Short mmCIF file of C-alpha atoms and ligand atoms in Angstrom, two decimals:
data_model
loop_
_atom_site.label_atom_id
_atom_site.label_comp_id
_atom_site.label_asym_id
_atom_site.label_seq_id
_atom_site.Cartn_x
_atom_site.Cartn_y
_atom_site.Cartn_z
CA UNK A 402 9.13 -5.53 27.34
CA UNK A 403 5.51 -6.08 28.28
CA UNK A 404 5.36 -10.05 28.51
CA UNK A 405 2.08 -10.30 29.86
CA UNK A 406 0.81 -8.36 26.52
CA UNK A 407 3.11 -10.37 24.21
CA UNK A 408 2.13 -13.73 25.80
CA UNK A 409 -1.38 -12.65 25.51
CA UNK A 410 -1.74 -11.74 22.03
CA UNK A 411 0.96 -15.31 21.73
CA UNK A 412 -3.17 -17.16 22.80
CA UNK A 413 -4.69 -15.64 20.32
CA UNK A 414 -2.56 -16.05 17.30
CA UNK A 415 -2.34 -20.06 18.31
CA UNK A 416 -6.15 -19.91 17.39
CA UNK A 417 -6.32 -21.47 13.90
CA UNK A 418 -8.92 -19.21 12.48
CA UNK A 419 -8.15 -20.03 9.30
CA UNK A 420 -11.21 -18.79 6.35
CA UNK A 421 -12.07 -20.92 3.73
CA UNK A 422 -13.88 -20.13 0.57
CA UNK A 423 -15.60 -23.31 1.31
CA UNK A 424 -17.24 -22.94 4.05
CA UNK A 425 -17.42 -26.44 4.74
CA UNK A 426 -14.16 -26.36 5.92
CA UNK A 427 -13.88 -23.50 8.02
CA UNK A 428 -13.91 -24.90 12.23
CA UNK A 429 -16.59 -23.19 13.67
CA UNK A 430 -15.36 -24.13 17.26
CA UNK A 431 -11.08 -22.39 16.48
CA UNK A 432 -13.84 -19.09 16.04
CA UNK A 433 -15.90 -20.15 19.26
CA UNK A 434 -12.80 -20.76 21.23
CA UNK A 435 -11.15 -17.14 20.35
CA UNK A 436 -14.20 -15.22 21.44
CA UNK A 437 -14.11 -17.61 24.11
CA UNK A 438 -10.66 -16.32 25.07
CA UNK A 439 -10.98 -12.39 24.91
CA UNK A 440 -13.54 -12.23 28.04
CA UNK A 441 -10.53 -13.70 29.96
CA UNK A 442 -8.20 -11.98 28.62
CA UNK A 443 -8.84 -8.78 28.58
CA UNK A 444 -11.48 -8.57 31.46
CA UNK A 445 -11.47 -4.85 32.83
CA UNK A 446 -12.09 -4.70 29.11
CA UNK A 447 -15.36 -7.09 28.79
CA UNK A 448 -16.36 -5.06 32.33
CA UNK A 449 -16.81 -1.92 31.21
CA UNK A 450 -17.45 -2.03 27.56
CA UNK A 451 -20.68 -3.53 26.17
CA UNK A 452 -20.22 -6.23 23.35
CA UNK A 453 -22.42 -8.69 21.40
CA UNK A 454 -22.06 -11.23 18.21
CA UNK A 455 -23.12 -9.62 15.19
CA UNK A 456 -24.24 -12.66 12.60
CA UNK A 457 -22.73 -15.63 13.75
CA UNK A 458 -19.33 -14.64 14.18
CA UNK A 459 -18.52 -10.86 14.35
CA UNK A 460 -18.01 -8.77 17.33
CA UNK A 461 -19.13 -5.46 17.93
CA UNK A 462 -18.36 -3.73 21.50
CA UNK A 463 -19.26 -0.29 22.39
CA UNK A 464 -17.72 1.58 25.33
CA UNK A 465 -20.19 4.15 25.85
CA UNK A 466 -18.52 7.99 26.07
CA UNK A 467 -19.64 10.52 27.89
CA UNK A 468 -20.68 13.01 25.27
CA UNK A 469 -23.12 12.38 22.70
CA UNK A 470 -20.94 13.27 19.63
CA UNK A 471 -20.31 10.99 16.68
CA UNK A 472 -18.36 8.00 17.26
CA UNK A 473 -14.85 6.45 16.80
CA UNK A 474 -14.25 2.71 15.14
CA UNK A 475 -11.64 0.62 15.24
CA UNK A 476 -11.91 -2.17 13.37
CA UNK A 477 -9.95 -5.42 12.01
CA UNK A 478 -10.56 -9.18 11.03
CA UNK A 479 -9.54 -12.32 13.25
CA UNK A 480 -9.50 -14.66 10.54
CA UNK A 481 -6.62 -15.64 8.86
CA UNK A 482 -5.55 -17.09 5.66
CA UNK A 483 -4.97 -20.85 5.73
CA UNK A 484 -0.94 -21.87 5.99
CA UNK A 485 0.93 -24.42 3.93
CA UNK A 486 2.52 -25.70 7.12
CA UNK A 487 5.91 -27.32 5.04
CA UNK A 488 6.81 -23.82 3.92
CA UNK A 489 7.35 -22.43 7.26
CA UNK A 490 10.24 -21.93 9.56
CA UNK A 491 8.18 -22.19 12.66
CA UNK A 492 5.38 -23.79 12.38
CA UNK A 493 2.40 -21.17 11.37
CA UNK A 494 0.63 -21.66 15.03
CA UNK A 495 2.29 -21.77 17.44
CA UNK A 496 3.74 -17.96 17.98
CA UNK A 497 7.59 -18.61 18.45
CA UNK A 498 9.30 -16.05 19.34
CA UNK A 499 13.05 -16.10 17.90
CA UNK A 500 15.83 -13.68 18.96
CA UNK A 501 15.98 -10.77 21.54
CA UNK A 502 15.70 -7.56 22.30
CA UNK A 503 14.91 -5.30 19.65
CA UNK A 504 15.58 -8.39 17.17
CA UNK A 505 12.51 -11.06 19.05
CA UNK A 506 10.12 -11.68 16.54
CA UNK A 507 6.87 -13.50 16.58
CA UNK A 508 6.18 -16.00 13.93
CA UNK A 509 2.36 -16.55 13.15
CA UNK A 510 -0.44 -16.36 10.38
CA UNK A 511 -2.02 -13.21 11.36
CA UNK A 512 0.43 -11.55 13.22
CA UNK A 513 0.19 -8.80 11.50
CA UNK A 514 -2.79 -9.59 9.08
CA UNK A 515 -4.59 -8.97 11.02
CA UNK A 516 -4.51 -10.60 14.94
CA UNK A 517 -1.65 -7.88 15.47
CA UNK A 518 -3.89 -5.11 14.95
CA UNK A 519 -6.94 -6.77 16.99
CA UNK A 520 -4.89 -7.67 19.89
CA UNK A 521 -3.19 -4.34 19.82
CA UNK A 522 -6.66 -2.72 19.85
CA UNK A 523 -7.28 -5.35 23.12
CA UNK A 524 -4.50 -4.03 24.52
CA UNK A 525 -4.90 -0.23 24.35
CA UNK A 526 -8.29 -0.35 25.92
CA UNK A 527 -7.54 -2.97 28.59
CA UNK A 528 -4.55 -0.44 30.03
CA UNK A 529 -7.06 2.46 29.18
CA UNK A 530 -10.04 1.58 31.09
CA UNK A 531 -7.48 0.10 33.92
CA UNK A 532 -5.99 3.40 34.24
CA UNK A 533 -9.98 4.87 34.94
CA UNK A 534 -9.65 6.65 31.63
CA UNK A 535 -13.30 6.55 30.09
CA UNK A 536 -13.71 8.26 26.48
CA UNK A 537 -15.74 11.58 25.93
CA UNK A 538 -16.86 10.03 22.84
CA UNK A 539 -18.89 6.73 22.06
CA UNK A 540 -15.58 4.02 20.67
CA UNK A 541 -16.63 0.90 19.19
CA UNK A 542 -14.35 -1.69 18.38
CA UNK A 543 -15.06 -3.89 15.26
CA UNK A 544 -13.94 -7.49 14.18
CA UNK A 545 -14.94 -9.01 11.59
CA UNK A 546 -14.16 -12.79 11.32
CA UNK A 547 -14.31 -14.36 7.51
CA UNK A 548 -12.59 -10.75 5.75
CA UNK A 549 -10.07 -13.49 4.18
CA UNK A 550 -13.08 -14.30 1.65
CA UNK A 551 -14.70 -11.20 1.66
CA UNK A 552 -17.49 -12.77 3.71
CA UNK A 553 -20.82 -11.35 5.79
CA UNK A 554 -19.11 -10.29 8.95
CA UNK A 555 -18.46 -6.63 8.11
CA UNK A 556 -21.10 -5.81 6.09
CA UNK A 557 -23.13 -7.17 8.98
CA UNK A 558 -21.76 -4.72 11.92
CA UNK A 559 -22.23 -1.61 9.28
CA UNK A 560 -26.39 -3.07 9.36
CA UNK A 561 -26.77 -2.63 12.69
CA UNK A 562 -24.46 0.49 13.45
CA UNK A 563 -26.90 1.69 10.21
CA UNK A 564 -30.26 0.58 11.57
CA UNK A 565 -28.90 2.63 15.44
CA UNK A 566 -28.18 6.21 13.44
CA UNK A 567 -24.69 5.29 14.33
CA UNK A 568 -22.07 7.57 11.77
CA UNK A 569 -18.75 7.85 12.54
CA UNK A 570 -16.73 10.99 12.77
CA UNK A 571 -13.30 8.36 12.20
CA UNK A 572 -13.20 4.60 11.27
CA UNK A 573 -9.73 3.18 11.03
CA UNK A 574 -8.80 0.19 9.83
CA UNK A 575 -6.03 -2.37 8.42
CA UNK A 576 -4.05 -1.26 5.18
CA UNK A 577 -0.82 0.29 5.52
CA UNK A 578 1.92 0.43 7.51
CA UNK A 579 5.05 2.16 8.36
CA UNK A 580 7.56 1.68 5.86
CA UNK A 581 10.52 3.24 4.15
CA UNK A 582 11.53 3.09 0.29
CA UNK A 583 8.19 2.01 -1.13
CA UNK A 584 7.61 5.15 -3.34
CA UNK A 585 10.65 5.72 -5.55
CA UNK A 586 13.26 8.42 -4.00
CA UNK A 587 11.62 8.41 -1.11
CA UNK A 588 14.62 6.99 2.19
CA UNK A 589 12.66 8.75 4.52
CA UNK A 590 9.93 6.06 7.17
CA UNK A 591 6.06 7.35 5.46
CA UNK A 592 3.46 6.18 7.51
CA UNK A 593 1.23 5.26 4.90
CA UNK A 594 -2.40 5.78 5.26
CA UNK A 595 -5.33 4.40 2.95
CA UNK A 596 -7.59 6.82 1.97
CA UNK A 597 -9.07 5.03 -0.42
CA UNK A 598 -8.89 1.66 -1.95
CA UNK A 599 -9.29 -0.05 -5.25
CA UNK A 600 -12.60 -2.03 -6.14
CA UNK A 601 -12.28 -5.66 -6.67
CA UNK A 602 -14.41 -8.38 -9.07
CA UNK A 603 -14.22 -11.32 -11.23
CA UNK A 604 -14.81 -12.20 -14.67
CA UNK A 605 -15.54 -15.03 -15.93
CA UNK A 606 -14.37 -16.23 -19.17
CA UNK A 607 -16.00 -19.63 -20.36
CA UNK A 608 -14.95 -21.26 -24.15
CA UNK A 609 -17.16 -23.41 -25.28
CA UNK A 610 -16.83 -26.56 -27.96
CA UNK A 611 -19.89 -28.36 -29.80
CA UNK A 612 -16.70 -31.72 -28.80
CA UNK A 613 -15.53 -34.64 -30.43
CA UNK A 614 -12.60 -36.35 -30.17
CA UNK A 615 -8.67 -35.13 -28.78
CA UNK A 616 -7.08 -37.25 -32.20
CA UNK A 617 -8.57 -35.08 -34.32
CA UNK A 618 -9.22 -31.49 -33.04
CA UNK A 619 -10.91 -28.79 -34.69
CA UNK A 620 -8.85 -25.37 -35.41
CA UNK A 621 -9.36 -23.62 -32.79
CA UNK A 622 -10.77 -25.92 -29.87
CA UNK A 623 -12.00 -24.03 -26.67
CA UNK A 624 -9.10 -24.69 -24.77
CA UNK A 625 -7.14 -22.55 -27.86
CA UNK A 626 -9.73 -19.72 -28.07
CA UNK A 627 -9.74 -19.11 -24.51
CA UNK A 628 -6.13 -19.40 -24.66
CA UNK A 629 -5.91 -16.44 -27.06
CA UNK A 630 -8.43 -14.31 -25.08
CA UNK A 631 -6.36 -14.14 -22.27
CA UNK A 632 -3.27 -13.39 -24.25
CA UNK A 633 -5.10 -10.56 -25.56
CA UNK A 634 -6.73 -8.97 -22.08
CA UNK A 635 -2.75 -9.07 -20.99
CA UNK A 636 -1.25 -6.94 -24.19
CA UNK A 637 -3.84 -4.80 -23.71
CA UNK A 638 -3.32 -3.33 -19.74
CA UNK A 639 -5.99 -0.64 -19.01
CA UNK A 640 -4.43 3.36 -19.84
CA UNK A 641 -2.32 4.37 -17.15
CA UNK A 642 -3.54 7.95 -14.70
CA UNK A 643 -2.41 9.40 -11.15
CA UNK A 644 -5.70 9.63 -9.18
CA UNK A 645 -6.53 12.16 -6.57
CA UNK A 646 -4.84 9.57 -3.74
CA UNK A 647 -2.47 9.20 -5.64
CA UNK A 648 -1.13 12.44 -6.86
CA UNK A 649 -1.71 13.39 -2.85
CA UNK A 650 1.00 11.20 -2.02
CA UNK A 651 3.39 12.08 -4.10
CA UNK A 652 2.52 16.09 -3.24
CA UNK A 653 2.96 15.36 -0.13
CA UNK A 654 6.32 13.32 -0.21
CA UNK A 655 7.88 16.17 -1.93
CA UNK A 656 9.95 17.47 0.64
CA UNK A 657 11.41 14.46 1.38
CA UNK A 658 12.65 12.95 -1.77
CA UNK A 659 15.63 13.42 -3.59
CA UNK A 660 16.39 14.60 -6.47
CA UNK A 661 14.92 13.73 -9.49
CA UNK A 662 12.14 12.80 -8.05
CA UNK A 663 11.53 16.76 -5.50
CA UNK A 664 10.93 17.94 -8.58
CA UNK A 665 9.17 15.83 -10.46
CA UNK A 666 7.35 15.44 -7.53
CA UNK A 667 6.64 18.80 -6.89
CA UNK A 668 5.34 20.23 -10.27
CA UNK A 669 2.82 17.06 -10.32
CA UNK A 670 0.57 19.73 -12.44
CA UNK A 671 2.94 19.52 -15.24
CA UNK A 672 4.85 15.86 -14.65
CA UNK A 673 2.46 13.95 -13.51
CA UNK A 674 1.49 12.09 -17.50
CA UNK A 675 4.92 11.39 -17.54
CA UNK A 676 4.92 10.01 -13.45
CA UNK A 677 2.01 7.94 -14.81
CA UNK A 678 4.24 6.40 -17.68
CA UNK A 679 6.98 5.69 -15.58
CA UNK A 680 5.63 3.75 -12.46
CA UNK A 681 4.48 0.85 -14.27
CA UNK A 682 8.48 0.08 -14.38
CA UNK A 683 8.53 0.15 -11.17
CA UNK A 684 7.21 -2.73 -10.13
CA UNK A 685 4.23 -4.65 -9.45
CA UNK A 686 3.21 -2.21 -6.61
CA UNK A 687 3.67 1.12 -8.40
CA UNK A 688 2.47 -0.60 -11.78
CA UNK A 689 -1.34 -1.15 -9.61
CA UNK A 690 -1.00 2.20 -8.12
CA UNK A 691 -1.78 3.73 -11.67
CA UNK A 692 -3.95 1.42 -13.40
CA UNK A 693 -7.15 -1.05 -12.96
CA UNK A 694 -4.91 -4.52 -13.24
CA UNK A 695 -6.33 -7.53 -14.62
CA UNK A 696 -4.76 -11.17 -13.87
CA UNK A 697 -6.08 -14.77 -14.90
CA UNK A 698 -6.17 -16.94 -11.51
CA UNK A 699 -7.90 -19.87 -11.99
CA UNK A 700 -8.13 -21.72 -15.38
CA UNK A 701 -10.09 -25.59 -16.09
CA UNK A 702 -10.70 -27.83 -18.81
CA UNK A 703 -10.91 -31.68 -19.94
CA UNK A 704 -11.78 -33.79 -17.63
CA UNK A 705 -9.05 -36.10 -18.60
CA UNK A 706 -5.38 -35.72 -21.25
CA UNK A 707 -7.69 -37.62 -23.79
CA UNK A 708 -10.57 -35.29 -23.99
CA UNK A 709 -11.84 -33.07 -25.78
CA UNK A 710 -12.55 -29.75 -23.38
CA UNK A 711 -16.44 -29.02 -24.27
CA UNK A 712 -16.03 -26.38 -21.80
CA UNK A 713 -13.08 -24.06 -20.94
CA UNK A 714 -12.95 -21.59 -18.42
CA UNK A 715 -10.80 -18.92 -16.76
CA UNK A 716 -11.28 -16.71 -14.14
CA UNK A 717 -10.15 -13.27 -13.94
CA UNK A 718 -9.67 -11.54 -11.35
CA UNK A 719 -9.73 -7.26 -12.17
CA UNK A 720 -9.00 -4.36 -9.11
CA UNK A 721 -10.49 -1.44 -10.22
CA UNK A 722 -8.95 1.93 -9.96
CA UNK A 723 -10.32 5.09 -8.20
CA UNK A 724 -12.53 5.98 -10.93
CA UNK A 725 -12.96 2.95 -13.01
CA UNK A 726 -16.44 0.67 -12.49
CA UNK A 727 -17.06 -2.76 -13.33
CA UNK A 728 -19.48 -1.91 -16.09
CA UNK A 729 -16.54 0.30 -17.58
CA UNK A 730 -13.79 -3.18 -16.70
CA UNK A 731 -16.21 -5.35 -17.98
CA UNK A 732 -16.69 -3.53 -21.60
CA UNK A 733 -13.21 -3.05 -22.35
CA UNK A 734 -12.57 -6.90 -21.11
CA UNK A 735 -14.86 -7.70 -23.77
CA UNK A 736 -13.61 -5.12 -26.67
CA UNK A 737 -10.01 -6.38 -25.92
CA UNK A 738 -11.02 -10.03 -26.72
CA UNK A 739 -12.70 -8.79 -29.49
CA UNK A 740 -14.11 -12.55 -30.13
CA UNK A 741 -18.36 -13.14 -29.82
CA UNK A 742 -17.91 -17.08 -29.39
CA UNK A 743 -16.11 -16.06 -25.54
CA UNK A 744 -18.35 -15.33 -22.91
CA UNK A 745 -17.66 -12.64 -20.48
CA UNK A 746 -20.13 -13.01 -17.13
CA UNK A 747 -19.08 -11.03 -13.88
CA UNK A 748 -19.25 -13.37 -11.41
CA UNK A 749 -19.26 -10.46 -8.01
CA UNK A 750 -17.66 -6.44 -8.32
CA UNK A 751 -17.60 -3.97 -5.82
CA UNK A 752 -16.58 -0.47 -7.40
CA UNK A 753 -13.87 1.55 -6.02
CA UNK A 754 -14.47 2.65 -2.70
CA UNK A 755 -15.18 7.00 -2.08
CA UNK A 756 -11.86 8.62 -0.96
CA UNK A 757 -11.63 10.16 2.83
CA UNK A 758 -9.80 13.53 3.20
CA UNK A 759 -5.99 13.82 4.03
CA UNK A 760 -7.24 17.03 5.69
CA UNK A 761 -9.22 17.98 8.75
CA UNK A 762 -9.90 16.77 12.22
CA UNK A 763 -10.37 12.62 11.99
CA UNK A 764 -6.69 12.54 10.00
CA UNK A 765 -5.53 15.05 11.60
CA UNK A 766 -5.91 12.32 14.67
CA UNK A 767 -4.68 9.37 13.14
CA UNK A 768 -1.36 11.92 11.85
CA UNK A 769 -0.86 13.18 15.55
CA UNK A 770 -0.95 9.93 17.04
CA UNK A 771 1.74 7.94 14.32
CA UNK A 772 3.69 11.27 15.85
CA UNK A 773 3.13 11.06 19.17
CA UNK A 774 3.29 7.08 19.36
CA UNK A 775 5.67 5.46 16.26
CA UNK A 776 8.54 8.57 16.15
CA UNK A 777 8.43 12.33 14.80
CA UNK A 778 10.33 11.85 12.24
CA UNK A 779 7.77 9.43 10.33
CA UNK A 780 6.15 11.53 7.56
CA UNK A 781 1.79 10.38 7.59
CA UNK A 782 0.63 10.22 3.79
CA UNK A 783 -2.48 9.47 1.70
CA UNK A 784 -2.33 6.84 -0.22
CA UNK A 785 -4.41 4.27 -2.23
CA UNK A 786 -4.24 1.12 -0.59
CA UNK A 787 -4.07 -1.75 -3.51
CA UNK A 788 -5.68 -4.46 -2.04
CA UNK A 789 -9.51 -4.45 -0.81
CA UNK A 790 -10.41 -4.93 3.18
CA UNK A 791 -13.71 -4.88 5.33
CA UNK A 792 -13.53 -1.01 5.53
CA UNK A 793 -14.85 -0.09 1.96
CA UNK A 794 -18.28 -1.55 4.29
CA UNK A 795 -18.22 1.22 6.71
CA UNK A 796 -17.55 4.44 3.55
CA UNK A 797 -22.04 3.84 3.69
CA UNK A 798 -22.10 5.42 7.45
CA UNK A 799 -18.81 7.27 7.55
CA UNK A 800 -16.74 9.89 5.15
CA UNK A 801 -13.42 9.09 7.30
CA UNK A 802 -12.38 5.73 6.97
CA UNK A 803 -9.08 5.03 6.76
CA UNK A 804 -6.63 2.12 6.59
CA UNK A 805 -3.76 1.65 8.48
CA UNK A 806 -1.49 -0.29 10.89
CA UNK A 807 0.43 1.11 13.13
CA UNK A 808 4.08 -1.12 12.38
CA UNK A 809 6.30 -0.63 11.17
CA UNK A 810 7.79 -3.33 8.63
CA UNK A 811 10.57 -4.09 6.23
CA UNK A 812 9.24 -5.18 2.71
CA UNK A 813 10.36 -8.76 3.45
CA UNK A 814 7.59 -8.80 6.27
CA UNK A 815 5.53 -7.19 3.98
CA UNK A 816 5.49 -9.76 1.42
CA UNK A 817 5.41 -12.94 4.20
CA UNK A 818 1.51 -11.54 4.16
CA UNK A 819 -1.05 -14.49 2.90
CA UNK A 820 2.55 -16.04 2.02
CA UNK A 821 4.74 -18.58 4.60
CA UNK A 822 6.82 -17.23 7.72
CA UNK A 823 3.95 -14.18 8.37
CA UNK A 824 5.92 -12.40 11.37
CA UNK A 825 6.11 -9.29 13.76
CA UNK A 826 8.55 -7.63 15.83
CA UNK A 827 7.81 -8.26 19.35
CA UNK A 828 9.26 -4.53 19.41
CA UNK A 829 6.79 -3.09 16.24
CA UNK A 830 3.28 -4.62 17.72
CA UNK A 831 3.96 -3.26 21.71
CA UNK A 832 4.88 -0.22 19.78
CA UNK A 833 1.22 -0.24 18.12
CA UNK A 834 -0.20 -0.50 21.27
CA UNK A 835 1.30 3.24 22.47
CA UNK A 836 -0.41 4.05 19.13
CA UNK A 837 -4.34 2.78 19.78
CA UNK A 838 -4.03 4.06 23.34
CA UNK A 839 -2.70 7.69 21.79
CA UNK A 840 -5.34 8.10 18.97
CA UNK A 841 -8.40 7.21 21.38
CA UNK A 842 -7.21 9.62 23.99
CA UNK A 843 -6.69 12.49 20.85
CA UNK A 844 -10.27 11.41 20.28
ZN1 ZN B 98 -6.53 -7.86 6.05
#
């Protein structure tokens, strides 16, 4: 075990760089001390690379290549989501290690999302610089500071690169991982490499009432009208569809699937419709693969228990399937609600990302590094990333944007993301460093 690398990683995990939706709650000092720690922990990298702060806290490094070829961009973000410390088995910012050998595990907020990738990238570059290796093409490291609140760091970095005329041949950000059992009927380990991600938007629903007294309520008060609208949305989910990245995933995995899945995946031109209708039954992840999903997240009504609400509001968070749009989803929601007295407004929205190719040189480089560093038995497959990442901004300057973190994660480990007991096995994290080293050397 590379103890020094693990200790550097733990030091970064102990800095509570928590992003809050309300920026006044964000502790800028934590972000400053994170940035200050980096040159001390990775001195060779900071000697060999140029680096700058973009916006307030985002970091952009440039490792000059020998040739003027299109550059490679490795992305990560160093903010983390908030914690409810009482829910954790180990303190979330102590980076406690439990177990030994292959079971040794680091427990911390950010262990996977996304300081795991960030520290592995830094470690890979630090050791390559130490080996005297340098890249043929430029390599950029782009580290956002507010991914978790869909902030300004990554778009600011993209602006800087665009202004300088940078067109990356390959961009790699967080996303899928090495998993088993995520796709029904497939038992081999798969590297889920996101070639696209769903769009994200929020609709505000508002019902209003002239006012009155809770002792003499109207027949359909604002709160009940709003509840009816939410119920109608819930009863009319978006139609299912097998979009190209999802089709490609099933085609790629067909040879590794057991029957009858193999037959279904191999003949997807014939079976696609049936498969799309069946997938929601396998669970919420496979449901989200085949349709735009919508969920009511925030609700508000009156300020007191004996007061009639004059305004009742809801937020509906919608994730758009490839091919869907903010405008189309808004129209569908209005039709489903079918009530002109419910005001529907788009609070914010971004359409689904373009789809990156799963053939060609950039894709092959990632797949090759998966095989050489993580295990030749792992099947690299394109997939549709269900959540949003900072990488969506980079689709403006690159046609080859991929979403993959080189870590073997169990279903339980994946569930701990954004929840309590986030953790990563030490061996798994160390292998991730090898992946980034191999990817850099292949570039
Ligand atoms: Zn993340």
